[in-house]
Short mmCIF file of C-alpha atoms in Angstrom, two decimals:
data_model
loop_
_atom_site.label_atom_id
_atom_site.label_comp_id
_atom_site.label_asym_id
_atom_site.label_seq_id
_atom_site.Cartn_x
_atom_site.Cartn_y
_atom_site.Cartn_z
CA MET A 1 36.42 68.30 -9.72
CA VAL A 2 34.88 70.75 -7.23
CA ALA A 3 37.89 70.46 -4.89
CA LEU A 4 40.28 70.98 -7.80
CA VAL A 5 38.47 74.11 -8.99
CA GLY A 6 38.30 75.49 -5.46
CA GLY A 7 42.00 74.85 -4.90
CA THR A 8 42.93 76.44 -8.20
CA ALA A 9 40.94 79.56 -7.35
CA THR A 10 42.72 79.82 -3.99
CA ALA A 11 46.08 79.53 -5.67
CA ILE A 12 45.22 82.31 -8.12
CA PHE A 13 44.29 84.67 -5.27
CA LEU A 14 47.56 83.86 -3.46
CA LEU A 15 49.65 84.57 -6.57
CA TRP A 16 47.61 87.61 -7.70
CA PRO A 17 45.95 89.12 -4.61
CA ASP A 18 44.53 92.01 -6.67
CA ALA A 19 42.30 89.48 -8.45
CA GLN A 20 40.46 88.66 -5.21
CA PRO A 21 36.94 90.23 -5.08
CA LYS A 22 36.76 93.22 -2.77
CA PRO A 23 33.77 94.46 -0.80
CA ASP A 24 31.86 97.27 -2.50
CA GLU A 25 33.44 100.51 -1.28
CA ASN A 26 30.30 102.46 -2.23
CA PRO A 27 27.32 100.24 -1.41
CA PRO A 28 23.89 101.63 -2.25
CA PRO A 29 22.15 103.42 0.64
CA PRO A 30 19.81 101.13 2.58
CA VAL A 31 16.80 103.49 2.38
CA ALA A 32 14.83 103.66 -0.88
CA LEU A 33 11.61 105.35 -1.98
CA VAL A 34 8.97 102.69 -2.65
CA ASP A 35 6.04 104.96 -3.52
CA SER A 36 4.79 108.52 -3.08
CA ASP A 37 1.61 110.47 -3.72
CA VAL A 38 -0.27 113.68 -3.06
CA ASP A 39 -3.65 112.77 -1.67
CA ARG A 40 -6.80 114.05 -0.03
CA GLU A 41 -6.98 116.84 2.48
CA GLN A 42 -6.67 116.49 6.23
CA ASN A 43 -7.25 118.89 9.10
CA VAL A 44 -4.37 120.91 10.51
CA LYS A 45 -4.47 123.25 13.51
CA ALA A 46 -4.50 126.99 12.91
CA ASP A 47 -4.79 130.24 14.83
CA VAL A 48 -6.67 133.37 13.74
CA TYR A 49 -5.21 136.73 14.74
CA SER A 50 -7.58 139.68 14.41
CA ASP A 51 -6.77 143.36 13.93
CA THR A 52 -9.52 144.19 16.42
CA GLY A 53 -7.61 142.89 19.45
CA ILE A 54 -9.88 139.89 19.90
CA PRO A 55 -7.94 136.95 21.43
CA PRO A 56 -6.70 134.31 18.93
CA GLU A 57 -9.35 131.84 17.84
CA LYS A 58 -8.58 128.19 17.16
CA LEU A 59 -9.83 126.60 13.95
CA LEU A 60 -9.20 123.65 11.68
CA GLU A 61 -7.60 124.45 8.35
CA ARG A 62 -7.54 121.86 5.58
CA ALA A 63 -4.49 120.74 3.65
CA SER A 64 -3.47 118.15 1.08
CA VAL A 65 -1.03 115.45 2.20
CA VAL A 66 2.20 114.63 0.39
CA SER A 67 3.37 111.19 1.49
CA ALA A 68 6.22 108.80 0.82
CA VAL A 69 6.69 105.10 1.58
CA LEU A 70 10.30 104.40 2.58
CA ARG A 71 11.99 101.00 2.82
CA ASN A 72 15.05 100.35 4.97
CA SER A 73 16.71 97.20 3.61
CA GLY A 74 19.72 97.48 5.90
CA ASP A 75 20.55 95.70 9.14
CA ASN A 76 20.66 98.93 11.18
CA PRO A 77 18.11 101.64 11.96
CA VAL A 78 18.39 104.83 9.88
CA LEU A 79 17.54 108.29 11.20
CA VAL A 80 15.78 110.78 8.89
CA THR A 81 17.30 114.04 10.12
CA HIS A 82 15.51 116.68 8.04
CA ALA A 83 13.48 117.42 4.93
CA ASP A 84 14.29 120.11 2.35
CA VAL A 85 11.20 121.31 0.48
CA ARG A 86 12.47 122.98 -2.70
CA LEU A 87 10.09 125.32 -4.54
CA SER A 88 10.22 125.34 -8.32
CA ALA A 89 7.18 127.65 -8.56
CA ALA A 90 4.74 129.55 -6.34
CA VAL A 91 1.85 130.91 -8.39
CA THR A 92 -0.88 133.13 -6.95
CA VAL A 93 -4.29 132.16 -8.32
CA GLY A 94 -7.31 134.38 -8.78
CA CYS A 95 -8.53 137.96 -8.93
CA ASP A 96 -8.40 140.40 -6.03
CA SER A 97 -11.66 140.84 -4.13
CA GLY A 98 -10.31 143.70 -2.06
CA SER A 99 -11.27 142.21 1.31
CA GLY A 100 -9.19 140.95 4.20
CA LEU A 101 -9.01 141.59 7.96
CA ALA A 102 -7.98 138.75 10.21
CA THR A 103 -4.66 136.97 9.75
CA ILE A 104 -4.78 133.19 9.73
CA GLN A 105 -1.64 131.33 10.74
CA ALA A 106 -1.85 127.60 10.04
CA GLN A 107 0.33 124.99 11.68
CA TYR A 108 1.38 123.15 8.53
CA ASP A 109 4.28 120.70 8.71
CA VAL A 110 6.09 122.90 6.18
CA LYS A 111 5.35 126.64 6.20
CA PHE A 112 6.41 128.94 3.35
CA PRO A 113 6.89 132.69 3.86
CA VAL A 114 4.29 134.78 2.05
CA ALA A 115 6.90 136.03 -0.45
CA ALA A 116 8.49 132.61 -1.12
CA ALA A 117 9.25 132.09 -4.80
CA ALA A 118 11.00 129.63 -7.13
CA GLY A 119 14.32 128.49 -5.67
CA TYR A 120 13.27 128.91 -2.05
CA VAL A 121 14.09 125.94 0.22
CA ALA A 122 12.14 125.34 3.43
CA THR A 123 13.93 122.99 5.84
CA ARG A 124 11.99 121.00 8.40
CA LYS A 125 13.92 119.21 11.13
CA MET A 126 12.94 115.61 11.76
CA LYS A 127 13.90 112.90 14.22
CA TYR A 128 12.29 109.95 12.51
CA THR A 129 13.89 106.52 12.79
CA LEU A 130 13.34 103.79 10.20
CA PRO A 131 13.85 100.39 11.85
CA PRO A 132 15.97 97.80 10.01
CA HIS A 133 14.21 95.74 7.33
CA SER A 134 11.06 97.84 7.59
CA GLN A 135 8.74 99.86 5.37
CA GLU A 136 7.03 102.97 6.71
CA ARG A 137 5.11 106.03 5.49
CA VAL A 138 5.93 109.67 6.18
CA ALA A 139 3.64 112.56 5.25
CA PHE A 140 3.70 116.35 5.04
CA THR A 141 1.21 119.20 4.81
CA VAL A 142 2.39 122.38 3.10
CA GLY A 143 1.09 125.94 3.18
CA PRO A 144 1.84 129.62 3.84
CA GLU A 145 2.96 130.59 7.33
CA LYS A 146 0.11 133.12 7.36
CA HIS A 147 -2.57 134.53 5.11
CA PHE A 148 -5.36 137.09 5.36
CA ALA A 149 -9.06 136.48 5.07
CA GLY A 150 -9.94 137.39 1.50
CA SER A 151 -6.43 136.68 0.24
CA LEU A 152 -5.78 134.48 -2.79
CA PRO A 153 -4.73 130.81 -2.86
CA LYS A 154 -1.40 129.66 -4.26
CA VAL A 155 -0.19 126.68 -6.24
CA TYR A 156 3.13 125.48 -4.85
CA THR A 157 5.22 123.21 -7.08
CA PHE A 158 8.04 121.49 -5.20
CA THR A 159 10.15 118.42 -4.49
CA ILE A 160 11.07 117.08 -1.05
CA ASP A 161 14.55 115.74 -0.20
CA LEU A 162 14.64 113.51 2.89
CA HIS A 163 18.13 113.46 4.43
CA MET A 164 19.47 110.47 6.40
CA ASP A 165 22.08 110.48 9.13
CA ASP A 166 24.43 108.42 6.92
CA GLY A 167 24.60 111.28 4.39
CA SER A 168 22.23 109.72 1.83
CA LYS A 169 18.95 111.24 0.71
CA VAL A 170 15.67 110.20 -0.87
CA THR A 171 13.77 112.57 -3.17
CA ILE A 172 9.97 112.70 -3.32
CA PRO A 173 9.17 113.62 -6.94
CA GLU A 174 7.67 116.98 -7.85
CA VAL A 175 4.06 117.74 -6.94
CA SER A 176 1.81 120.76 -7.55
CA TYR A 177 -0.22 121.59 -4.50
CA LEU A 178 -3.10 124.03 -3.90
CA SER A 179 -3.03 125.87 -0.56
CA PRO A 180 -4.77 127.02 1.57
CA LEU A 181 -7.89 125.11 0.59
CA LYS A 182 -10.21 127.28 2.68
CA VAL A 183 -8.93 130.35 0.82
CA ALA A 184 -9.38 128.53 -2.52
CA GLN A 185 -13.00 127.76 -1.68
CA GLY A 186 -13.62 131.35 -0.65
CA PHE A 187 -12.19 132.56 -3.94
CA LEU A 188 -14.43 130.18 -5.91
CA ASP A 189 -17.48 131.50 -4.03
CA ASN A 190 -16.47 135.06 -4.96
CA ALA A 191 -15.81 134.05 -8.58
CA LYS A 192 -19.27 132.49 -8.94
CA ALA A 193 -20.89 135.64 -7.55
CA LYS A 194 -18.52 137.90 -9.58
CA ARG A 195 -17.42 139.55 -6.31
CA VAL A 196 -14.03 140.66 -7.62
CA ARG A 197 -12.62 144.03 -8.60
CA SER A 198 -12.20 143.04 -12.23
CA PRO A 199 -14.60 140.28 -13.36
CA ALA A 200 -12.92 140.25 -16.80
CA CYS A 201 -9.83 138.66 -15.22
CA LEU A 202 -11.76 135.55 -14.11
CA PRO A 203 -11.81 133.61 -17.43
CA GLN A 204 -8.15 134.50 -18.01
CA GLN A 205 -7.21 133.11 -14.61
CA ALA A 206 -9.33 130.00 -15.16
CA ARG A 207 -7.46 129.27 -18.40
CA ALA A 208 -4.12 129.89 -16.68
CA VAL A 209 -4.97 127.42 -13.89
CA SER A 210 -6.14 124.85 -16.44
CA ARG A 211 -2.82 125.12 -18.32
CA LEU A 212 -0.94 124.81 -15.05
CA VAL A 213 -2.78 121.60 -14.15
CA GLU A 214 -2.27 120.14 -17.64
CA GLY A 215 1.48 120.79 -17.40
CA ALA A 216 1.89 119.55 -13.83
CA ALA A 217 3.63 116.22 -13.29
CA ARG A 218 1.51 115.38 -10.23
CA PRO A 219 -1.27 117.86 -9.38
CA SER A 220 -3.09 117.34 -6.11
CA PRO A 221 -6.73 116.14 -6.32
CA GLU A 222 -7.90 119.43 -4.83
CA LEU A 223 -5.99 121.40 -7.48
CA ARG A 224 -7.60 119.41 -10.31
CA GLU A 225 -11.07 119.87 -8.82
CA PHE A 226 -10.47 123.58 -8.18
CA SER A 227 -9.49 124.06 -11.83
CA GLU A 228 -12.57 122.20 -13.09
CA GLU A 229 -14.94 124.17 -10.85
CA PHE A 230 -13.23 127.48 -11.69
CA THR A 231 -13.61 126.74 -15.42
CA ARG A 232 -17.31 125.92 -15.01
CA ALA A 233 -17.85 129.10 -12.95
CA THR A 234 -16.38 131.29 -15.71
CA ALA A 235 -17.91 129.53 -18.71
CA PRO A 236 -19.94 131.88 -21.00
#
């Protein structure tokens, strides 16, 4: 019976070649996103440039980490050529304290210009190879290319597209990310001491940050904690 069925199938393909199964002309890309998160801060290198002519000073700036676990199910290595970080929002948080002298330039993996707004795309070149049949983690820190002491923190909301050398891409879902964290802490210290030009703006800003966190798909842990502490600091 098995031989008869097999022979019949062969005969059908000879008479009607179009009936023979064809290889998939558009196979799925071998690289897939297994998991992603926005997690605790890590140290990144930064330089401080002063208006006084003092030589640059090295420091450690803190930053959240956006990471992705990628799986290459194919038989060949795949090269991740670049990452596009696409801003959907860049919101300045806080009330002006009126201070600021030195310029801090942090060496984040992805640096946004000071005036970057919704729709801006920052491209970071990569030369990262995923071996065949492997699963590996890539991570990014994000922040402004420079900021001034006494300046205000920002909440960046963005997605990251990882581009492969075969033309495919993997998208890390949207996150909302507080940066720079040192600036955020400085602002909280000023808010608690009411060292701002207009103290009446503090509770308004606290409510705005709270609404932002509530509406965010994936807020960073530091952003959630900043919002909670800011709300407590401005409570009547």
